[in-house]
PDB file of C-alpha atoms in Angstrom:
ATOM      1  CA  MET A 884     106.342  91.168  90.180  1.00 40.00           C
ATOM      2  CA  SER A 885     108.238  94.446  90.361  1.00 41.00           C
ATOM      3  CA  THR A 886     110.380  94.933  93.453  1.00 42.00           C
ATOM      4  CA  ALA A 887     110.539  98.750  93.257  1.00 42.00           C
ATOM      5  CA  PRO A 888     107.273  99.521  95.205  1.00 45.00           C
ATOM      6  CA  ALA A 889     108.209  97.033  97.948  1.00 45.00           C
ATOM      7  CA  ALA A 890     111.680  98.500  98.207  1.00 42.00           C
ATOM      8  CA  GLU A 891     110.283 102.041  98.458  1.00 42.00           C
ATOM      9  CA  ARG A 892     107.855 101.002 101.203  1.00 45.00           C
ATOM     10  CA  ALA A 893     110.722  99.419 103.127  1.00 43.00           C
ATOM     11  CA  ALA A 894     112.742 102.617 102.818  1.00 41.00           C
ATOM     12  CA  GLN A 895     109.850 104.835 104.004  1.00 43.00           C
ATOM     13  CA  ALA A 896     108.859 102.598 106.919  1.00 43.00           C
ATOM     14  CA  VAL A 897     111.815 103.586 109.067  1.00 43.00           C
ATOM     15  CA  MET A 898     113.636 106.716 110.036  1.00 48.00           C
ATOM     16  CA  LEU A 899     116.895 105.037 110.957  1.00 52.00           C
ATOM     17  CA  PRO A 900     118.132 101.455 110.428  1.00 51.00           C
ATOM     18  CA  GLY A 901     116.630  99.345 113.203  1.00 56.00           C
ATOM     19  CA  TRP A 902     114.326 102.194 114.358  1.00 60.00           C
ATOM     20  CA  ARG A 903     110.660 101.212 114.206  1.00 67.00           C
ATOM     21  CA  LEU A 904     108.946 104.577 114.761  1.00 70.00           C
ATOM     22  CA  SER A 905     107.757 106.588 111.791  1.00 74.00           C
ATOM     23  CA  ALA A 906     109.532 109.834 110.937  1.00 74.00           C
ATOM     24  CA  ARG A 907     106.581 111.866 112.259  1.00 83.00           C
ATOM     25  CA  ALA A 908     106.518 110.037 115.605  1.00 86.00           C
ATOM     26  CA  THR A 909     110.298 110.291 115.909  1.00 83.00           C
ATOM     27  CA  TRP A 910     110.277 114.048 115.356  1.00 87.00           C
ATOM     28  CA  ALA A 911     107.515 114.439 117.966  1.00 90.00           C
ATOM     29  CA  LEU A 912     109.685 112.542 120.452  1.00 90.00           C
ATOM     30  CA  VAL A 913     112.741 114.659 119.590  1.00 91.00           C
ATOM     31  CA  TRP A 914     110.927 117.965 120.184  1.00 93.00           C
ATOM     32  CA  LEU A 915     109.247 116.808 123.387  1.00 93.00           C
ATOM     33  CA  VAL A 916     112.646 115.864 124.777  1.00 93.00           C
ATOM     34  CA  PHE A 917     114.222 119.091 123.447  1.00 93.00           C
ATOM     35  CA  TYR A 918     111.699 121.357 125.174  1.00 93.00           C
ATOM     36  CA  PHE A 919     110.555 119.424 128.236  1.00 94.00           C
ATOM     37  CA  LEU A 920     113.634 117.576 129.494  1.00 94.00           C
ATOM     38  CA  PRO A 921     115.606 120.781 130.321  1.00 92.00           C
ATOM     39  CA  THR A 922     112.369 122.248 131.693  1.00 93.00           C
ATOM     40  CA  THR A 923     111.884 119.362 134.132  1.00 94.00           C
ATOM     41  CA  ILE A 924     115.519 119.626 135.231  1.00 94.00           C
ATOM     42  CA  ASN A 925     115.056 123.390 135.836  1.00 92.00           C
ATOM     43  CA  VAL A 926     111.961 122.764 137.950  1.00 93.00           C
ATOM     44  CA  LEU A 927     113.822 120.312 140.175  1.00 93.00           C
ATOM     45  CA  SER A 928     116.789 122.695 140.406  1.00 93.00           C
ATOM     46  CA  VAL A 929     114.582 125.630 141.515  1.00 91.00           C
ATOM     47  CA  LEU A 930     112.868 123.502 144.152  1.00 91.00           C
ATOM     48  CA  SER A 931     116.217 122.249 145.419  1.00 92.00           C
ATOM     49  CA  GLU A 932     117.744 125.754 145.588  1.00 91.00           C
ATOM     50  CA  HIS A 933     114.774 127.197 147.502  1.00 89.00           C
ATOM     51  CA  LYS A 934     114.846 124.323 149.953  1.00 88.00           C
ATOM     52  CA  ARG A 935     118.601 124.715 150.433  1.00 89.00           C
ATOM     53  CA  ASP A 936     118.258 128.470 151.082  1.00 87.00           C
ATOM     54  CA  GLY A 937     115.407 127.973 153.548  1.00 88.00           C
ATOM     55  CA  ARG A 938     112.876 129.650 151.257  1.00 87.00           C
ATOM     56  CA  PRO A 939     110.225 126.989 150.639  1.00 85.00           C
ATOM     57  CA  ILE A 940     108.140 127.429 147.503  1.00 88.00           C
ATOM     58  CA  ALA A 941     105.026 125.678 146.214  1.00 90.00           C
ATOM     59  CA  ALA A 942     105.920 123.194 143.500  1.00 92.00           C
ATOM     60  CA  TRP A 943     103.313 124.579 141.103  1.00 93.00           C
ATOM     61  CA  GLU A 944     105.119 127.914 140.798  1.00 91.00           C
ATOM     62  CA  PRO A 945     108.403 126.739 139.193  1.00 92.00           C
ATOM     63  CA  MET A 946     106.367 124.269 137.175  1.00 94.00           C
ATOM     64  CA  CYS A 947     104.260 127.136 135.885  1.00 94.00           C
ATOM     65  CA  TRP A 948     107.343 129.241 135.059  1.00 91.00           C
ATOM     66  CA  GLU A 949     109.241 126.517 133.265  1.00 93.00           C
ATOM     67  CA  TYR A 950     106.489 124.573 131.542  1.00 95.00           C
ATOM     68  CA  SER A 951     104.854 127.754 130.249  1.00 94.00           C
ATOM     69  CA  SER A 952     108.169 128.546 128.563  1.00 93.00           C
ATOM     70  CA  ALA A 953     108.355 125.044 127.079  1.00 94.00           C
ATOM     71  CA  LEU A 954     104.790 125.216 125.756  1.00 95.00           C
ATOM     72  CA  GLY A 955     105.464 128.625 124.234  1.00 94.00           C
ATOM     73  CA  GLY A 956     108.595 127.333 122.506  1.00 94.00           C
ATOM     74  CA  LEU A 957     106.772 124.269 121.223  1.00 95.00           C
ATOM     75  CA  ALA A 958     103.994 126.462 119.818  1.00 95.00           C
ATOM     76  CA  ALA A 959     106.601 128.623 118.029  1.00 95.00           C
ATOM     77  CA  LEU A 960     108.368 125.591 116.534  1.00 95.00           C
ATOM     78  CA  PRO A 961     106.494 125.758 113.170  1.00 95.00           C
ATOM     79  CA  LEU A 962     108.426 128.974 112.493  1.00 94.00           C
ATOM     80  CA  VAL A 963     111.658 126.940 112.543  1.00 93.00           C
ATOM     81  CA  TYR A 964     110.162 124.510 110.017  1.00 92.00           C
ATOM     82  CA  LEU A 965     109.112 127.476 107.895  1.00 91.00           C
ATOM     83  CA  GLY A 966     112.672 128.813 107.971  1.00 90.00           C
ATOM     84  CA  ILE A 967     114.184 125.493 106.889  1.00 88.00           C
ATOM     85  CA  ARG A 968     111.669 124.686 104.168  1.00 85.00           C
ATOM     86  CA  ARG A 969     110.853 128.092 102.653  1.00 83.00           C
ATOM     87  CA  VAL A 970     114.023 130.153 102.981  1.00 83.00           C
ATOM     88  CA  PRO A 971     115.913 129.979  99.636  1.00 80.00           C
ATOM     89  CA  GLY A 972     119.270 128.916 101.104  1.00 78.00           C
ATOM     90  CA  TRP A 973     122.700 130.398 101.754  1.00 78.00           C
ATOM     91  CA  ALA A 974     124.206 129.351  98.433  1.00 77.00           C
ATOM     92  CA  ARG A 975     121.461 130.897  96.281  1.00 79.00           C
ATOM     93  CA  ALA A 976     120.621 134.092  98.190  1.00 87.00           C
ATOM     94  CA  PRO A 977     122.785 134.649 101.299  1.00 88.00           C
ATOM     95  CA  LEU A 978     121.525 138.133 102.211  1.00 91.00           C
ATOM     96  CA  ARG A 979     117.895 137.243 101.707  1.00 90.00           C
ATOM     97  CA  THR A 980     118.371 134.047 103.695  1.00 88.00           C
ATOM     98  CA  LEU A 981     119.986 135.945 106.568  1.00 91.00           C
ATOM     99  CA  GLY A 982     117.211 138.547 106.610  1.00 92.00           C
ATOM    100  CA  LEU A 983     114.422 135.981 106.590  1.00 92.00           C
ATOM    101  CA  HIS A 984     116.015 133.970 109.396  1.00 91.00           C
ATOM    102  CA  LEU A 985     116.386 137.144 111.512  1.00 93.00           C
ATOM    103  CA  LEU A 986     112.707 137.961 110.998  1.00 94.00           C
ATOM    104  CA  LEU A 987     111.730 134.388 111.904  1.00 94.00           C
ATOM    105  CA  MET A 988     113.914 134.536 115.034  1.00 93.00           C
ATOM    106  CA  ILE A 989     112.072 137.669 116.171  1.00 93.00           C
ATOM    107  CA  ALA A 990     108.709 136.094 115.344  1.00 94.00           C
ATOM    108  CA  TYR A 991     109.757 132.975 117.273  1.00 95.00           C
ATOM    109  CA  GLY A 992     110.570 135.159 120.291  1.00 93.00           C
ATOM    110  CA  VAL A 993     107.279 137.057 120.076  1.00 93.00           C
ATOM    111  CA  VAL A 994     105.200 133.857 119.925  1.00 95.00           C
ATOM    112  CA  HIS A 995     107.194 132.190 122.686  1.00 93.00           C
ATOM    113  CA  ILE A 996     107.171 135.150 125.088  1.00 92.00           C
ATOM    114  CA  SER A 997     103.506 136.028 124.473  1.00 92.00           C
ATOM    115  CA  LEU A 998     102.267 132.508 125.153  1.00 94.00           C
ATOM    116  CA  MET A 999     104.627 132.030 128.087  1.00 93.00           C
ATOM    117  CA  MET A1000     103.481 135.228 129.829  1.00 91.00           C
ATOM    118  CA  GLY A1001      99.826 134.595 128.982  1.00 93.00           C
ATOM    119  CA  ILE A1002      99.922 131.083 130.498  1.00 95.00           C
ATOM    120  CA  ARG A1003     101.571 132.387 133.673  1.00 92.00           C
ATOM    121  CA  VAL A1004      98.987 135.135 134.108  1.00 92.00           C
ATOM    122  CA  ILE A1005      96.125 132.670 133.626  1.00 94.00           C
ATOM    123  CA  VAL A1006      97.566 130.030 135.993  1.00 95.00           C
ATOM    124  CA  TYR A1007      98.176 132.596 138.758  1.00 93.00           C
ATOM    125  CA  ALA A1008      94.653 133.955 138.314  1.00 93.00           C
ATOM    126  CA  LEU A1009      93.208 130.442 138.617  1.00 94.00           C
ATOM    127  CA  VAL A1010      94.894 129.920 141.980  1.00 92.00           C
ATOM    128  CA  GLY A1011      93.733 133.323 143.208  1.00 90.00           C
ATOM    129  CA  GLY A1012      97.041 135.115 142.823  1.00 88.00           C
ATOM    130  CA  HIS A1013      98.640 137.676 140.562  1.00 88.00           C
ATOM    131  CA  TYR A1014     101.703 137.101 138.427  1.00 87.00           C
ATOM    132  CA  HIS A1015     104.431 139.690 139.028  1.00 81.00           C
ATOM    133  CA  SER A1016     107.112 139.776 136.330  1.00 75.00           C
ATOM    134  CA  ALA A1017     110.627 140.910 137.135  1.00 70.00           C
ATOM    135  CA  GLY A1018     110.894 144.146 135.185  1.00 69.00           C
ATOM    136  CA  SER A1019     108.842 145.715 132.425  1.00 75.00           C
ATOM    137  CA  TRP A1020     107.549 143.905 129.373  1.00 72.00           C
ATOM    138  CA  ALA A1021     110.291 145.515 127.286  1.00 77.00           C
ATOM    139  CA  ASP A1022     112.963 144.245 129.675  1.00 80.00           C
ATOM    140  CA  ILE A1023     111.439 140.753 129.626  1.00 80.00           C
ATOM    141  CA  PHE A1024     111.314 140.769 125.823  1.00 83.00           C
ATOM    142  CA  LEU A1025     114.949 141.855 125.435  1.00 84.00           C
ATOM    143  CA  TYR A1026     116.060 139.268 127.982  1.00 83.00           C
ATOM    144  CA  GLU A1027     114.066 136.392 126.508  1.00 87.00           C
ATOM    145  CA  VAL A1028     114.574 137.162 122.811  1.00 87.00           C
ATOM    146  CA  ARG A1029     118.334 136.603 123.108  1.00 88.00           C
ATOM    147  CA  LYS A1030     117.734 133.126 124.494  1.00 91.00           C
ATOM    148  CA  ASP A1031     115.047 132.515 121.869  1.00 92.00           C
ATOM    149  CA  ALA A1032     117.512 133.365 119.081  1.00 91.00           C
ATOM    150  CA  LEU A1033     119.879 130.674 120.384  1.00 92.00           C
ATOM    151  CA  THR A1034     117.005 128.204 120.765  1.00 93.00           C
ATOM    152  CA  TYR A1035     115.890 128.954 117.191  1.00 94.00           C
ATOM    153  CA  LEU A1036     119.407 128.291 115.853  1.00 93.00           C
ATOM    154  CA  ILE A1037     119.781 125.029 117.789  1.00 94.00           C
ATOM    155  CA  ALA A1038     116.343 123.810 116.680  1.00 93.00           C
ATOM    156  CA  ALA A1039     117.135 124.740 113.057  1.00 92.00           C
ATOM    157  CA  ALA A1040     120.428 122.816 113.232  1.00 92.00           C
ATOM    158  CA  ILE A1041     118.694 119.753 114.714  1.00 93.00           C
ATOM    159  CA  LEU A1042     116.000 119.878 112.043  1.00 90.00           C
ATOM    160  CA  THR A1043     118.506 120.286 109.188  1.00 89.00           C
ATOM    161  CA  MET A1044     120.777 117.466 110.342  1.00 90.00           C
ATOM    162  CA  GLY A1045     117.820 115.234 111.132  1.00 85.00           C
ATOM    163  CA  ARG A1046     116.276 115.713 107.684  1.00 80.00           C
ATOM    164  CA  GLN A1047     119.601 114.860 106.027  1.00 84.00           C
ATOM    165  CA  LEU A1048     119.961 111.767 108.211  1.00 80.00           C
ATOM    166  CA  VAL A1049     116.426 110.647 107.316  1.00 71.00           C
ATOM    167  CA  ARG A1050     117.163 111.030 103.599  1.00 74.00           C
ATOM    168  CA  LEU A1051     120.421 109.111 103.914  1.00 79.00           C
ATOM    169  CA  SER A1052     118.820 106.305 105.921  1.00 71.00           C
ATOM    170  CA  ARG A1053     116.010 105.973 103.377  1.00 68.00           C
ATOM    171  CA  VAL A1054     118.506 105.718 100.528  1.00 69.00           C
ATOM    172  CA  VAL A1055     120.412 103.031 102.458  1.00 72.00           C
ATOM    173  CA  ALA A1056     117.195 101.146 103.227  1.00 65.00           C
ATOM    174  CA  LEU A1057     116.102 101.365  99.594  1.00 68.00           C
ATOM    175  CA  VAL A1058     119.445 100.021  98.330  1.00 73.00           C
ATOM    176  CA  GLU A1059     119.409  97.185 100.885  1.00 72.00           C
ATOM    177  CA  ALA A1060     115.830  96.266  99.954  1.00 70.00           C
ATOM    178  CA  GLN A1061     116.700  96.207  96.250  1.00 71.00           C
ATOM    179  CA  GLN A1062     119.769  94.084  96.913  1.00 77.00           C
ATOM    180  CA  ALA A1063     117.753  91.636  99.024  1.00 74.00           C
ATOM    181  CA  ALA A1064     115.116  91.394  96.293  1.00 72.00           C
ATOM    182  CA  ALA A1065     117.791  90.795  93.669  1.00 72.00           C
ATOM    183  CA  VAL A1066     119.370  88.025  95.757  1.00 74.00           C
ATOM    184  CA  SER A1067     116.055  86.282  96.445  1.00 67.00           C
ATOM    185  CA  ALA A1068     114.810  86.536  92.864  1.00 64.00           C
ATOM    186  CA  PRO A1069     115.497  83.474  90.711  1.00 65.00           C
ATOM    187  CA  ALA A1070     118.286  83.927  88.230  1.00 61.00           C
ATOM    188  CA  ALA A1071     117.034  84.512  84.719  1.00 58.00           C
ATOM    189  CA  ALA A1072     117.703  81.633  82.381  1.00 57.00           C
ATOM    190  CA  PRO A1073     120.105  82.538  79.592  1.00 57.00           C
ATOM    191  CA  ALA A1074     118.346  83.183  76.341  1.00 55.00           C
ATOM    192  CA  ALA A1075     118.571  80.281  73.946  1.00 55.00           C
ATOM    193  CA  VAL A1076     120.681  80.992  70.899  1.00 55.00           C
ATOM    194  CA  GLU A1077     118.717  80.278  67.761  1.00 58.00           C
ATOM    195  CA  PRO A1078     120.663  78.374  65.114  1.00 57.00           C
ATOM    196  CA  PRO A1079     121.093  80.103  61.750  1.00 62.00           C
ATOM    197  CA  ALA A1080     118.277  79.809  59.233  1.00 77.00           C
ATOM    198  CA  ARG A1081     120.740  78.261  56.779  1.00 85.00           C
ATOM    199  CA  LEU A1082     123.868  76.241  57.480  1.00 86.00           C
ATOM    200  CA  GLU A1083     127.060  77.485  55.835  1.00 87.00           C
ATOM    201  CA  LEU A1084     129.234  74.677  54.457  1.00 88.00           C
ATOM    202  CA  LYS A1085     132.724  75.356  53.129  1.00 87.00           C
ATOM    203  CA  VAL A1086     133.253  72.813  50.384  1.00 85.00           C
ATOM    204  CA  GLY A1087     136.741  73.253  48.940  1.00 81.00           C
ATOM    205  CA  THR A1088     136.936  76.837  47.700  1.00 84.00           C
ATOM    206  CA  ARG A1089     133.150  77.216  47.600  1.00 88.00           C
ATOM    207  CA  ARG A1090     130.626  78.156  50.267  1.00 89.00           C
ATOM    208  CA  VAL A1091     127.352  76.282  50.119  1.00 89.00           C
ATOM    209  CA  PHE A1092     124.274  77.314  52.101  1.00 91.00           C
ATOM    210  CA  VAL A1093     121.827  74.560  53.032  1.00 91.00           C
ATOM    211  CA  ALA A1094     118.581  74.829  54.976  1.00 91.00           C
ATOM    212  CA  PRO A1095     118.678  72.435  57.993  1.00 91.00           C
ATOM    213  CA  GLU A1096     115.357  70.915  56.926  1.00 92.00           C
ATOM    214  CA  GLU A1097     116.966  69.754  53.669  1.00 92.00           C
ATOM    215  CA  ILE A1098     119.677  67.707  55.440  1.00 93.00           C
ATOM    216  CA  ILE A1099     118.929  63.998  55.803  1.00 93.00           C
ATOM    217  CA  GLN A1100     121.921  62.978  57.873  1.00 94.00           C
ATOM    218  CA  VAL A1101     125.409  64.061  58.871  1.00 94.00           C
ATOM    219  CA  SER A1102     128.085  61.396  59.348  1.00 92.00           C
ATOM    220  CA  ALA A1103     131.739  61.547  60.344  1.00 90.00           C
ATOM    221  CA  ALA A1104     134.400  60.581  57.783  1.00 87.00           C
ATOM    222  CA  GLY A1105     137.834  60.934  59.377  1.00 84.00           C
ATOM    223  CA  LYS A1106     138.725  64.628  59.542  1.00 86.00           C
ATOM    224  CA  TYR A1107     135.667  65.425  57.468  1.00 89.00           C
ATOM    225  CA  VAL A1108     131.910  65.120  57.754  1.00 92.00           C
ATOM    226  CA  GLU A1109     129.469  64.143  55.034  1.00 92.00           C
ATOM    227  CA  VAL A1110     126.366  66.302  54.916  1.00 93.00           C
ATOM    228  CA  MET A1111     123.723  64.418  52.943  1.00 92.00           C
ATOM    229  CA  THR A1112     120.782  66.103  51.245  1.00 92.00           C
ATOM    230  CA  ALA A1113     118.328  64.680  48.723  1.00 89.00           C
ATOM    231  CA  GLU A1114     120.430  66.093  45.886  1.00 88.00           C
ATOM    232  CA  ARG A1115     124.037  65.406  46.926  1.00 89.00           C
ATOM    233  CA  VAL A1116     126.568  64.741  49.690  1.00 90.00           C
ATOM    234  CA  HIS A1117     128.791  67.645  50.745  1.00 90.00           C
ATOM    235  CA  LEU A1118     132.231  66.796  52.142  1.00 90.00           C
ATOM    236  CA  VAL A1119     133.156  69.425  54.730  1.00 91.00           C
ATOM    237  CA  ARG A1120     136.308  69.738  56.841  1.00 91.00           C
ATOM    238  CA  ARG A1121     134.623  70.170  60.234  1.00 89.00           C
ATOM    239  CA  SER A1122     133.940  67.969  63.230  1.00 89.00           C
ATOM    240  CA  LEU A1123     130.594  66.300  63.814  1.00 89.00           C
ATOM    241  CA  ALA A1124     130.178  68.124  67.147  1.00 90.00           C
ATOM    242  CA  ASP A1125     130.838  71.463  65.416  1.00 89.00           C
ATOM    243  CA  ILE A1126     128.144  70.787  62.833  1.00 90.00           C
ATOM    244  CA  GLN A1127     125.683  69.606  65.525  1.00 90.00           C
ATOM    245  CA  ALA A1128     126.103  72.876  67.429  1.00 89.00           C
ATOM    246  CA  ASP A1129     124.858  74.763  64.344  1.00 88.00           C
ATOM    247  CA  LEU A1130     121.803  72.556  63.799  1.00 90.00           C
ATOM    248  CA  PRO A1131     118.409  72.905  65.547  1.00 89.00           C
ATOM    249  CA  PRO A1132     118.396  70.422  68.480  1.00 87.00           C
ATOM    250  CA  ARG A1133     114.647  69.876  68.114  1.00 88.00           C
ATOM    251  CA  LEU A1134     115.207  68.641  64.548  1.00 90.00           C
ATOM    252  CA  PHE A1135     118.411  66.596  64.708  1.00 92.00           C
ATOM    253  CA  VAL A1136     119.285  63.681  66.984  1.00 91.00           C
ATOM    254  CA  ARG A1137     122.546  61.785  67.420  1.00 91.00           C
ATOM    255  CA  VAL A1138     121.979  58.090  66.834  1.00 91.00           C
ATOM    256  CA  HIS A1139     125.627  57.020  66.780  1.00 90.00           C
ATOM    257  CA  ARG A1140     128.907  58.555  67.843  1.00 90.00           C
ATOM    258  CA  SER A1141     129.531  59.221  64.139  1.00 91.00           C
ATOM    259  CA  ARG A1142     126.044  60.049  62.851  1.00 92.00           C
ATOM    260  CA  LEU A1143     123.274  62.658  63.186  1.00 93.00           C
ATOM    261  CA  LEU A1144     119.799  62.121  61.740  1.00 92.00           C
ATOM    262  CA  ASN A1145     117.032  64.471  60.791  1.00 92.00           C
ATOM    263  CA  ARG A1146     114.040  63.301  62.831  1.00 91.00           C
ATOM    264  CA  ALA A1147     111.692  64.224  59.999  1.00 91.00           C
ATOM    265  CA  THR A1148     113.346  61.636  57.746  1.00 91.00           C
ATOM    266  CA  ILE A1149     112.886  58.694  60.145  1.00 90.00           C
ATOM    267  CA  GLN A1150     110.193  56.368  58.851  1.00 91.00           C
ATOM    268  CA  ARG A1151     110.611  53.244  61.029  1.00 89.00           C
ATOM    269  CA  VAL A1152     112.728  51.995  63.952  1.00 89.00           C
ATOM    270  CA  ASP A1153     113.420  48.268  64.479  1.00 86.00           C
ATOM    271  CA  SER A1154     115.158  46.810  67.531  1.00 86.00           C
ATOM    272  CA  ARG A1155     117.925  44.215  67.398  1.00 84.00           C
ATOM    273  CA  PRO A1156     118.545  41.540  70.082  1.00 83.00           C
ATOM    274  CA  SER A1157     121.750  43.368  71.003  1.00 83.00           C
ATOM    275  CA  GLY A1158     119.791  46.489  71.837  1.00 82.00           C
ATOM    276  CA  ASP A1159     120.961  48.427  68.797  1.00 86.00           C
ATOM    277  CA  LEU A1160     118.405  49.781  66.353  1.00 87.00           C
ATOM    278  CA  ASP A1161     117.850  49.715  62.611  1.00 88.00           C
ATOM    279  CA  ILE A1162     116.396  52.959  61.321  1.00 90.00           C
ATOM    280  CA  THR A1163     114.679  53.131  57.976  1.00 90.00           C
ATOM    281  CA  LEU A1164     114.611  56.598  56.424  1.00 90.00           C
ATOM    282  CA  THR A1165     112.029  58.061  54.053  1.00 88.00           C
ATOM    283  CA  THR A1166     114.627  57.791  51.306  1.00 86.00           C
ATOM    284  CA  GLY A1167     114.688  54.023  51.744  1.00 86.00           C
ATOM    285  CA  LEU A1168     118.142  54.047  53.331  1.00 86.00           C
ATOM    286  CA  THR A1169     118.654  51.961  56.499  1.00 88.00           C
ATOM    287  CA  VAL A1170     121.213  53.057  59.117  1.00 89.00           C
ATOM    288  CA  THR A1171     122.264  51.603  62.452  1.00 87.00           C
ATOM    289  CA  ALA A1172     121.659  53.426  65.735  1.00 89.00           C
ATOM    290  CA  SER A1173     123.665  52.602  68.832  1.00 88.00           C
ATOM    291  CA  ARG A1174     121.762  51.531  71.949  1.00 88.00           C
ATOM    292  CA  ARG A1175     123.787  54.214  73.782  1.00 88.00           C
ATOM    293  CA  TYR A1176     121.638  56.863  72.057  1.00 87.00           C
ATOM    294  CA  LYS A1177     118.346  54.911  72.155  1.00 84.00           C
ATOM    295  CA  ALA A1178     116.726  57.071  74.860  1.00 82.00           C
ATOM    296  CA  GLU A1179     117.506  60.299  73.024  1.00 82.00           C
ATOM    297  CA  LEU A1180     116.245  58.866  69.750  1.00 81.00           C
ATOM    298  CA  LEU A1181     112.926  57.653  71.153  1.00 78.00           C
ATOM    299  CA  GLU A1182     112.357  60.809  73.182  1.00 72.00           C
ATOM    300  CA  VAL A1183     109.162  62.481  72.075  1.00 53.00           C
TER     301      VAL A1183
END
């Protein structure tokens, strides 16, 4: 089973390591805190100042002033997203980027101020009053738009840094998931090395090539080995273990510390009282097998 889809799901499931909320829910929490925490503090500050100065005020009035501003800013927030996602970027088009951000700042201020003032007018009308703004609409706009420009820049910085942090955390989570999958996956068995189709035998100054199926037995003879075929015996200066490594293990079996046999040439096996075996080959030759190798010989 491929581990890539599982690793990608693990990376997308979190915004930060150890953080269980989705990216969408996390951003909603960030913006609610950004707009409404300072607003709540301002409401409490206004109530405290009026009480301290002996000028009591109904709690709904500062709540209306401050929360209308927060709702207006929250409604204008998509313009910040538009600026981050659609503006070409400072490196590619600095003047165009600057111009577009200035236009979006003004649009942010217009949306924020219009909704803020509209909510205040409606709330005051609902309680039977009339909202009186301090100064003309032009004065209010010039006063508020400067603060909105700063709010736009701060929100854009938060959004930019947050998006980069999300990307980094997802890369980290993806790498960790892939590493965990690699550790838990069973190690692949090394590929078996197939023996050569023909065995190369260096006989004196000649090189003889023999198919393994043609070999009847291989026996040690001092510093040499005798490789027996139906036609002749080749005397080769190699060790028995060296020759065995080049022969197919499914075809050849060691029956003695100094002899290998081709299984296909074994015609009959007779046991001795000592536990050793007498093996009769298809050629009519009988050889002795040590009881030490009996299990390997009789293995099917």
